[in-house]
Amino acid sequence: MMKRSPPLTRLAACMLPLATLGIAIATPAHGADSAKLNVTGTIMPPPCSIALGSNLVDLGTLQAASLYPMARHAKHAAARFSFHLQCTQPSRVRMRFTDNQADSVPTFHRDWAEARHGRPNMFGLGKVDGKDIGSYYMYFEPDSLKSGNEKVRPVYDDGPDGKPGYHLENYNYILTTASLGWTGDRHIRAASFERIDGEIVLSYMLEQPHNLPLEREIPFNGWATIDLEY
């Protein structure tokens, strides 16, 4: 015959889990008055790099006597230099050209460029005696732009009409106010490439001669920075 537990023993065994649960519910979780948050991360080397065939563009010597007395938009001989954009893997990288002498672009040069192209693309040549010396503009040589054997072209995603794929036709002018990407198709946004090679053409214009101290040498002092953006 099975032996039964005394009633009080059975009652105590049944109540034990409930009592334990009651203690757990009644005891609140205790937190500190403050908590510490650690934020970690790692900066990796840029996946792309850019190199210029030459970091110095010498425009040579221009004789003051050869300047046209009333020239406002006389263009002088162009110079050329190559550039090479290399990535460790196909990347949608953009280039931004920043004019570090932007305050030396003659006003009529700036107005002429914006009236003709709709967007600013003139870079300054520095100042002499507080006067603007002149400006220069740059554009990509279309036939030189390639990714391997594939032809590419520059595109600006922030076109004046708000549409992507904006492109300055004919001469691929480099703007001073926007970043440009690359595409192999005229109708799509910037695409990813591992390498891009090309040539940049540079031409310059000078301030009107009567506004310059031509009795002494005037050295050009234009310089710009090319940044890669991802």
mmCIF file of C-alpha atoms in Angstrom:
data_model
loop_
_atom_site.group_PDB
_atom_site.id
_atom_site.type_symbol
_atom_site.label_atom_id
_atom_site.label_comp_id
_atom_site.label_asym_id
_atom_site.label_seq_id
_atom_site.Cartn_x
_atom_site.Cartn_y
_atom_site.Cartn_z
ATOM 1 C CA MET A 1 0.000 0.000 0.000
ATOM 2 C CA MET A 2 1.365 3.442 -1.105
ATOM 3 C CA LYS A 3 2.303 5.730 1.735
ATOM 4 C CA ARG A 4 0.806 9.182 1.499
ATOM 5 C CA SER A 5 2.488 12.344 2.775
ATOM 6 C CA PRO A 6 0.918 14.149 5.620
ATOM 7 C CA PRO A 7 -1.480 16.928 4.404
ATOM 8 C CA LEU A 8 0.642 19.740 5.818
ATOM 9 C CA THR A 9 3.754 18.437 4.015
ATOM 10 C CA ARG A 10 1.906 18.307 0.682
ATOM 11 C CA LEU A 11 0.573 21.839 1.182
ATOM 12 C CA ALA A 12 4.027 23.205 1.917
ATOM 13 C CA ALA A 13 5.465 21.529 -1.219
ATOM 14 C CA CYS A 14 2.770 23.070 -3.409
ATOM 15 C CA MET A 15 3.202 26.541 -1.970
ATOM 16 C CA LEU A 16 6.990 26.659 -2.326
ATOM 17 C CA PRO A 17 7.121 27.518 -6.086
ATOM 18 C CA LEU A 18 4.468 30.193 -5.657
ATOM 19 C CA ALA A 19 6.332 31.746 -2.791
ATOM 20 C CA THR A 20 9.536 31.752 -4.765
ATOM 21 C CA LEU A 21 7.775 33.350 -7.763
ATOM 22 C CA GLY A 22 6.237 35.958 -5.500
ATOM 23 C CA ILE A 23 9.633 36.948 -4.227
ATOM 24 C CA ALA A 24 10.932 37.266 -7.776
ATOM 25 C CA ILE A 25 8.063 39.518 -8.846
ATOM 26 C CA ALA A 26 8.187 41.686 -5.797
ATOM 27 C CA THR A 27 11.918 42.336 -6.076
ATOM 28 C CA PRO A 28 12.552 45.224 -8.550
ATOM 29 C CA ALA A 29 15.580 45.320 -10.912
ATOM 30 C CA HIS A 30 18.145 47.791 -9.620
ATOM 31 C CA GLY A 31 20.026 49.995 -12.193
ATOM 32 C CA ALA A 32 22.803 52.556 -11.812
ATOM 33 C CA ASP A 33 22.322 56.312 -11.974
ATOM 34 C CA SER A 34 24.377 56.404 -15.199
ATOM 35 C CA ALA A 35 25.504 54.066 -17.952
ATOM 36 C CA LYS A 36 28.584 54.069 -20.136
ATOM 37 C CA LEU A 37 28.344 53.632 -23.903
ATOM 38 C CA ASN A 38 31.445 52.741 -25.880
ATOM 39 C CA VAL A 39 31.478 53.562 -29.599
ATOM 40 C CA THR A 40 34.118 51.767 -31.641
ATOM 41 C CA GLY A 41 35.086 51.554 -35.268
ATOM 42 C CA THR A 42 38.007 51.530 -37.660
ATOM 43 C CA ILE A 43 39.078 53.889 -40.423
ATOM 44 C CA MET A 44 40.409 51.909 -43.345
ATOM 45 C CA PRO A 45 42.751 53.309 -46.000
ATOM 46 C CA PRO A 46 40.907 54.843 -48.978
ATOM 47 C CA PRO A 47 39.993 52.199 -51.560
ATOM 48 C CA CYS A 48 40.974 54.574 -54.382
ATOM 49 C CA SER A 49 43.862 56.896 -55.158
ATOM 50 C CA ILE A 50 44.526 59.542 -57.777
ATOM 51 C CA ALA A 51 47.776 60.543 -59.431
ATOM 52 C CA LEU A 52 48.560 63.304 -61.908
ATOM 53 C CA GLY A 53 51.045 62.978 -64.713
ATOM 54 C CA SER A 54 52.440 66.273 -63.410
ATOM 55 C CA ASN A 55 51.541 68.310 -60.338
ATOM 56 C CA LEU A 56 52.878 71.458 -61.990
ATOM 57 C CA VAL A 57 51.408 73.045 -65.103
ATOM 58 C CA ASP A 58 53.815 75.676 -66.413
ATOM 59 C CA LEU A 59 52.061 78.153 -68.673
ATOM 60 C CA GLY A 60 55.358 79.578 -69.788
ATOM 61 C CA THR A 61 56.261 83.229 -70.327
ATOM 62 C CA LEU A 62 53.877 85.672 -71.929
ATOM 63 C CA GLN A 63 55.205 88.992 -73.189
ATOM 64 C CA ALA A 64 53.217 92.009 -71.977
ATOM 65 C CA ALA A 65 53.548 93.597 -75.427
ATOM 66 C CA SER A 66 51.639 90.660 -76.944
ATOM 67 C CA LEU A 67 48.499 91.300 -74.910
ATOM 68 C CA TYR A 68 45.549 92.815 -76.701
ATOM 69 C CA PRO A 69 44.832 96.258 -75.169
ATOM 70 C CA MET A 70 41.095 95.675 -74.751
ATOM 71 C CA ALA A 71 41.019 91.886 -74.571
ATOM 72 C CA ARG A 72 38.346 90.586 -72.236
ATOM 73 C CA HIS A 73 38.087 86.937 -73.198
ATOM 74 C CA ALA A 74 41.294 86.278 -75.148
ATOM 75 C CA LYS A 75 42.244 82.626 -74.661
ATOM 76 C CA HIS A 76 45.876 81.622 -74.488
ATOM 77 C CA ALA A 77 47.662 78.417 -75.407
ATOM 78 C CA ALA A 78 46.396 75.291 -73.700
ATOM 79 C CA ALA A 79 48.432 72.913 -71.554
ATOM 80 C CA ARG A 80 47.694 69.236 -70.989
ATOM 81 C CA PHE A 81 48.312 66.750 -68.214
ATOM 82 C CA SER A 82 47.178 63.203 -67.532
ATOM 83 C CA PHE A 83 45.412 61.738 -64.529
ATOM 84 C CA HIS A 84 45.050 58.178 -63.271
ATOM 85 C CA LEU A 85 42.316 57.032 -60.885
ATOM 86 C CA GLN A 86 42.944 53.584 -59.368
ATOM 87 C CA CYS A 87 40.727 51.615 -56.970
ATOM 88 C CA THR A 88 41.380 48.312 -55.224
ATOM 89 C CA GLN A 89 38.008 47.127 -56.474
ATOM 90 C CA PRO A 90 35.237 48.610 -58.645
ATOM 91 C CA SER A 91 34.003 51.689 -56.788
ATOM 92 C CA ARG A 92 31.522 54.466 -57.412
ATOM 93 C CA VAL A 93 33.983 57.225 -56.700
ATOM 94 C CA ARG A 94 33.620 60.923 -57.460
ATOM 95 C CA MET A 95 36.132 63.692 -58.028
ATOM 96 C CA ARG A 96 35.762 67.241 -56.735
ATOM 97 C CA PHE A 97 37.957 70.084 -57.953
ATOM 98 C CA THR A 98 38.305 72.890 -55.400
ATOM 99 C CA ASP A 99 39.738 76.226 -56.494
ATOM 100 C CA ASN A 100 42.037 77.522 -53.758
ATOM 101 C CA GLN A 101 42.252 80.899 -55.497
ATOM 102 C CA ALA A 102 38.546 81.322 -56.163
ATOM 103 C CA ASP A 103 38.552 84.935 -54.983
ATOM 104 C CA SER A 104 40.924 85.902 -57.816
ATOM 105 C CA VAL A 105 38.664 85.067 -60.768
ATOM 106 C CA PRO A 106 37.875 88.344 -62.596
ATOM 107 C CA THR A 107 34.190 89.139 -62.376
ATOM 108 C CA PHE A 108 33.647 89.326 -66.131
ATOM 109 C CA HIS A 109 35.342 85.929 -66.562
ATOM 110 C CA ARG A 110 32.990 84.385 -64.034
ATOM 111 C CA ASP A 111 29.940 86.013 -65.611
ATOM 112 C CA TRP A 112 31.017 84.937 -69.092
ATOM 113 C CA ALA A 113 31.487 81.316 -68.040
ATOM 114 C CA GLU A 114 28.148 81.087 -66.243
ATOM 115 C CA ALA A 115 26.328 82.745 -69.140
ATOM 116 C CA ARG A 116 27.910 80.342 -71.617
ATOM 117 C CA HIS A 117 27.856 77.093 -69.660
ATOM 118 C CA GLY A 118 25.228 77.719 -67.006
ATOM 119 C CA ARG A 119 27.536 76.761 -64.160
ATOM 120 C CA PRO A 120 30.836 78.150 -62.796
ATOM 121 C CA ASN A 121 33.967 76.530 -64.212
ATOM 122 C CA MET A 122 36.668 79.213 -63.911
ATOM 123 C CA PHE A 123 39.664 78.862 -61.572
ATOM 124 C CA GLY A 124 41.712 81.845 -60.356
ATOM 125 C CA LEU A 125 45.330 82.643 -61.246
ATOM 126 C CA GLY A 126 45.976 84.653 -58.087
ATOM 127 C CA LYS A 127 46.366 88.360 -57.440
ATOM 128 C CA VAL A 128 49.002 91.047 -57.876
ATOM 129 C CA ASP A 129 48.792 94.319 -55.925
ATOM 130 C CA GLY A 130 45.285 93.264 -54.925
ATOM 131 C CA LYS A 131 44.190 92.891 -58.567
ATOM 132 C CA ASP A 132 42.972 89.695 -60.211
ATOM 133 C CA ILE A 133 45.508 88.328 -62.713
ATOM 134 C CA GLY A 134 43.127 86.129 -64.646
ATOM 135 C CA SER A 135 41.574 82.686 -64.663
ATOM 136 C CA TYR A 136 41.780 79.282 -66.267
ATOM 137 C CA TYR A 137 39.331 76.545 -67.118
ATOM 138 C CA MET A 138 39.813 72.824 -67.559
ATOM 139 C CA TYR A 139 38.044 70.065 -69.424
ATOM 140 C CA PHE A 140 38.494 66.367 -70.013
ATOM 141 C CA GLU A 141 39.756 65.342 -73.425
ATOM 142 C CA PRO A 142 36.786 63.119 -74.444
ATOM 143 C CA ASP A 143 38.711 60.572 -76.505
ATOM 144 C CA SER A 144 41.254 60.043 -73.724
ATOM 145 C CA LEU A 145 38.807 58.915 -71.020
ATOM 146 C CA LYS A 146 38.912 55.159 -70.613
ATOM 147 C CA SER A 147 38.522 52.384 -68.098
ATOM 148 C CA GLY A 148 40.689 49.701 -69.634
ATOM 149 C CA ASN A 149 39.365 49.471 -73.180
ATOM 150 C CA GLU A 150 35.966 50.944 -72.267
ATOM 151 C CA LYS A 151 35.239 54.582 -73.001
ATOM 152 C CA VAL A 152 33.823 56.558 -70.088
ATOM 153 C CA ARG A 153 32.516 60.059 -69.594
ATOM 154 C CA PRO A 154 32.060 62.372 -66.601
ATOM 155 C CA VAL A 155 28.598 62.995 -65.173
ATOM 156 C CA TYR A 156 27.244 65.334 -62.512
ATOM 157 C CA ASP A 157 24.381 63.936 -60.464
ATOM 158 C CA ASP A 158 23.181 67.380 -59.374
ATOM 159 C CA GLY A 159 22.192 68.898 -62.689
ATOM 160 C CA PRO A 160 20.489 72.327 -62.834
ATOM 161 C CA ASP A 161 17.202 70.637 -63.711
ATOM 162 C CA GLY A 162 17.470 68.262 -60.782
ATOM 163 C CA LYS A 163 17.935 65.263 -63.045
ATOM 164 C CA PRO A 164 20.807 62.791 -62.647
ATOM 165 C CA GLY A 165 23.411 62.261 -65.302
ATOM 166 C CA TYR A 166 23.858 65.966 -66.054
ATOM 167 C CA HIS A 167 26.734 66.480 -68.462
ATOM 168 C CA LEU A 168 28.399 69.548 -69.934
ATOM 169 C CA GLU A 169 28.281 68.668 -73.603
ATOM 170 C CA ASN A 170 31.081 69.031 -76.142
ATOM 171 C CA TYR A 171 34.038 69.798 -73.900
ATOM 172 C CA ASN A 172 33.471 67.971 -70.594
ATOM 173 C CA TYR A 173 34.153 71.132 -68.599
ATOM 174 C CA ILE A 174 35.266 70.673 -65.002
ATOM 175 C CA LEU A 175 33.039 72.580 -62.596
ATOM 176 C CA THR A 176 34.134 74.307 -59.401
ATOM 177 C CA THR A 177 30.892 73.676 -57.506
ATOM 178 C CA ALA A 178 30.040 69.989 -57.914
ATOM 179 C CA SER A 179 31.493 66.487 -57.731
ATOM 180 C CA LEU A 180 31.590 64.371 -60.841
ATOM 181 C CA GLY A 181 31.263 60.639 -61.273
ATOM 182 C CA TRP A 182 31.851 58.360 -64.236
ATOM 183 C CA THR A 183 29.662 56.363 -66.541
ATOM 184 C CA GLY A 184 30.013 54.376 -69.706
ATOM 185 C CA ASP A 185 26.423 55.098 -70.707
ATOM 186 C CA ARG A 186 24.903 58.471 -71.556
ATOM 187 C CA HIS A 187 21.635 57.692 -69.794
ATOM 188 C CA ILE A 188 22.548 56.339 -66.355
ATOM 189 C CA ARG A 189 23.946 57.622 -63.110
ATOM 190 C CA ALA A 190 27.581 57.309 -62.124
ATOM 191 C CA ALA A 191 28.761 53.700 -62.245
ATOM 192 C CA SER A 192 31.533 51.750 -60.532
ATOM 193 C CA PHE A 193 35.004 51.436 -62.053
ATOM 194 C CA GLU A 194 38.310 50.040 -60.894
ATOM 195 C CA ARG A 195 40.522 52.299 -63.007
ATOM 196 C CA ILE A 196 40.068 55.436 -65.086
ATOM 197 C CA ASP A 197 42.727 57.135 -67.172
ATOM 198 C CA GLY A 198 42.454 60.348 -69.092
ATOM 199 C CA GLU A 199 43.837 63.701 -70.053
ATOM 200 C CA ILE A 200 42.859 67.164 -68.841
ATOM 201 C CA VAL A 201 43.229 70.248 -71.025
ATOM 202 C CA LEU A 202 43.846 73.635 -69.378
ATOM 203 C CA SER A 203 43.417 77.050 -71.030
ATOM 204 C CA TYR A 204 43.659 80.485 -69.459
ATOM 205 C CA MET A 205 42.460 84.064 -69.889
ATOM 206 C CA LEU A 206 43.906 87.241 -68.376
ATOM 207 C CA GLU A 207 42.481 90.380 -66.843
ATOM 208 C CA GLN A 208 42.445 93.391 -69.180
ATOM 209 C CA PRO A 209 46.023 94.690 -69.555
ATOM 210 C CA HIS A 210 45.260 98.192 -68.327
ATOM 211 C CA ASN A 211 44.190 96.696 -64.995
ATOM 212 C CA LEU A 212 47.539 94.952 -64.439
ATOM 213 C CA PRO A 213 50.935 96.405 -63.370
ATOM 214 C CA LEU A 214 52.692 95.334 -66.566
ATOM 215 C CA GLU A 215 55.833 97.340 -65.711
ATOM 216 C CA ARG A 216 57.036 94.349 -63.675
ATOM 217 C CA GLU A 217 56.865 90.582 -63.761
ATOM 218 C CA ILE A 218 53.527 89.044 -62.804
ATOM 219 C CA PRO A 219 53.802 85.417 -61.685
ATOM 220 C CA PHE A 220 50.750 83.201 -62.006
ATOM 221 C CA ASN A 221 49.693 81.539 -58.766
ATOM 222 C CA GLY A 222 46.796 79.229 -59.483
ATOM 223 C CA TRP A 223 46.327 76.073 -57.473
ATOM 224 C CA ALA A 224 43.505 73.636 -56.956
ATOM 225 C CA THR A 225 42.824 70.507 -54.912
ATOM 226 C CA ILE A 226 41.346 67.298 -56.291
ATOM 227 C CA ASP A 227 39.493 65.224 -53.696
ATOM 228 C CA LEU A 228 37.965 61.773 -54.037
ATOM 229 C CA GLU A 229 34.524 61.222 -52.536
ATOM 230 C CA TYR A 230 32.779 57.912 -51.930
#
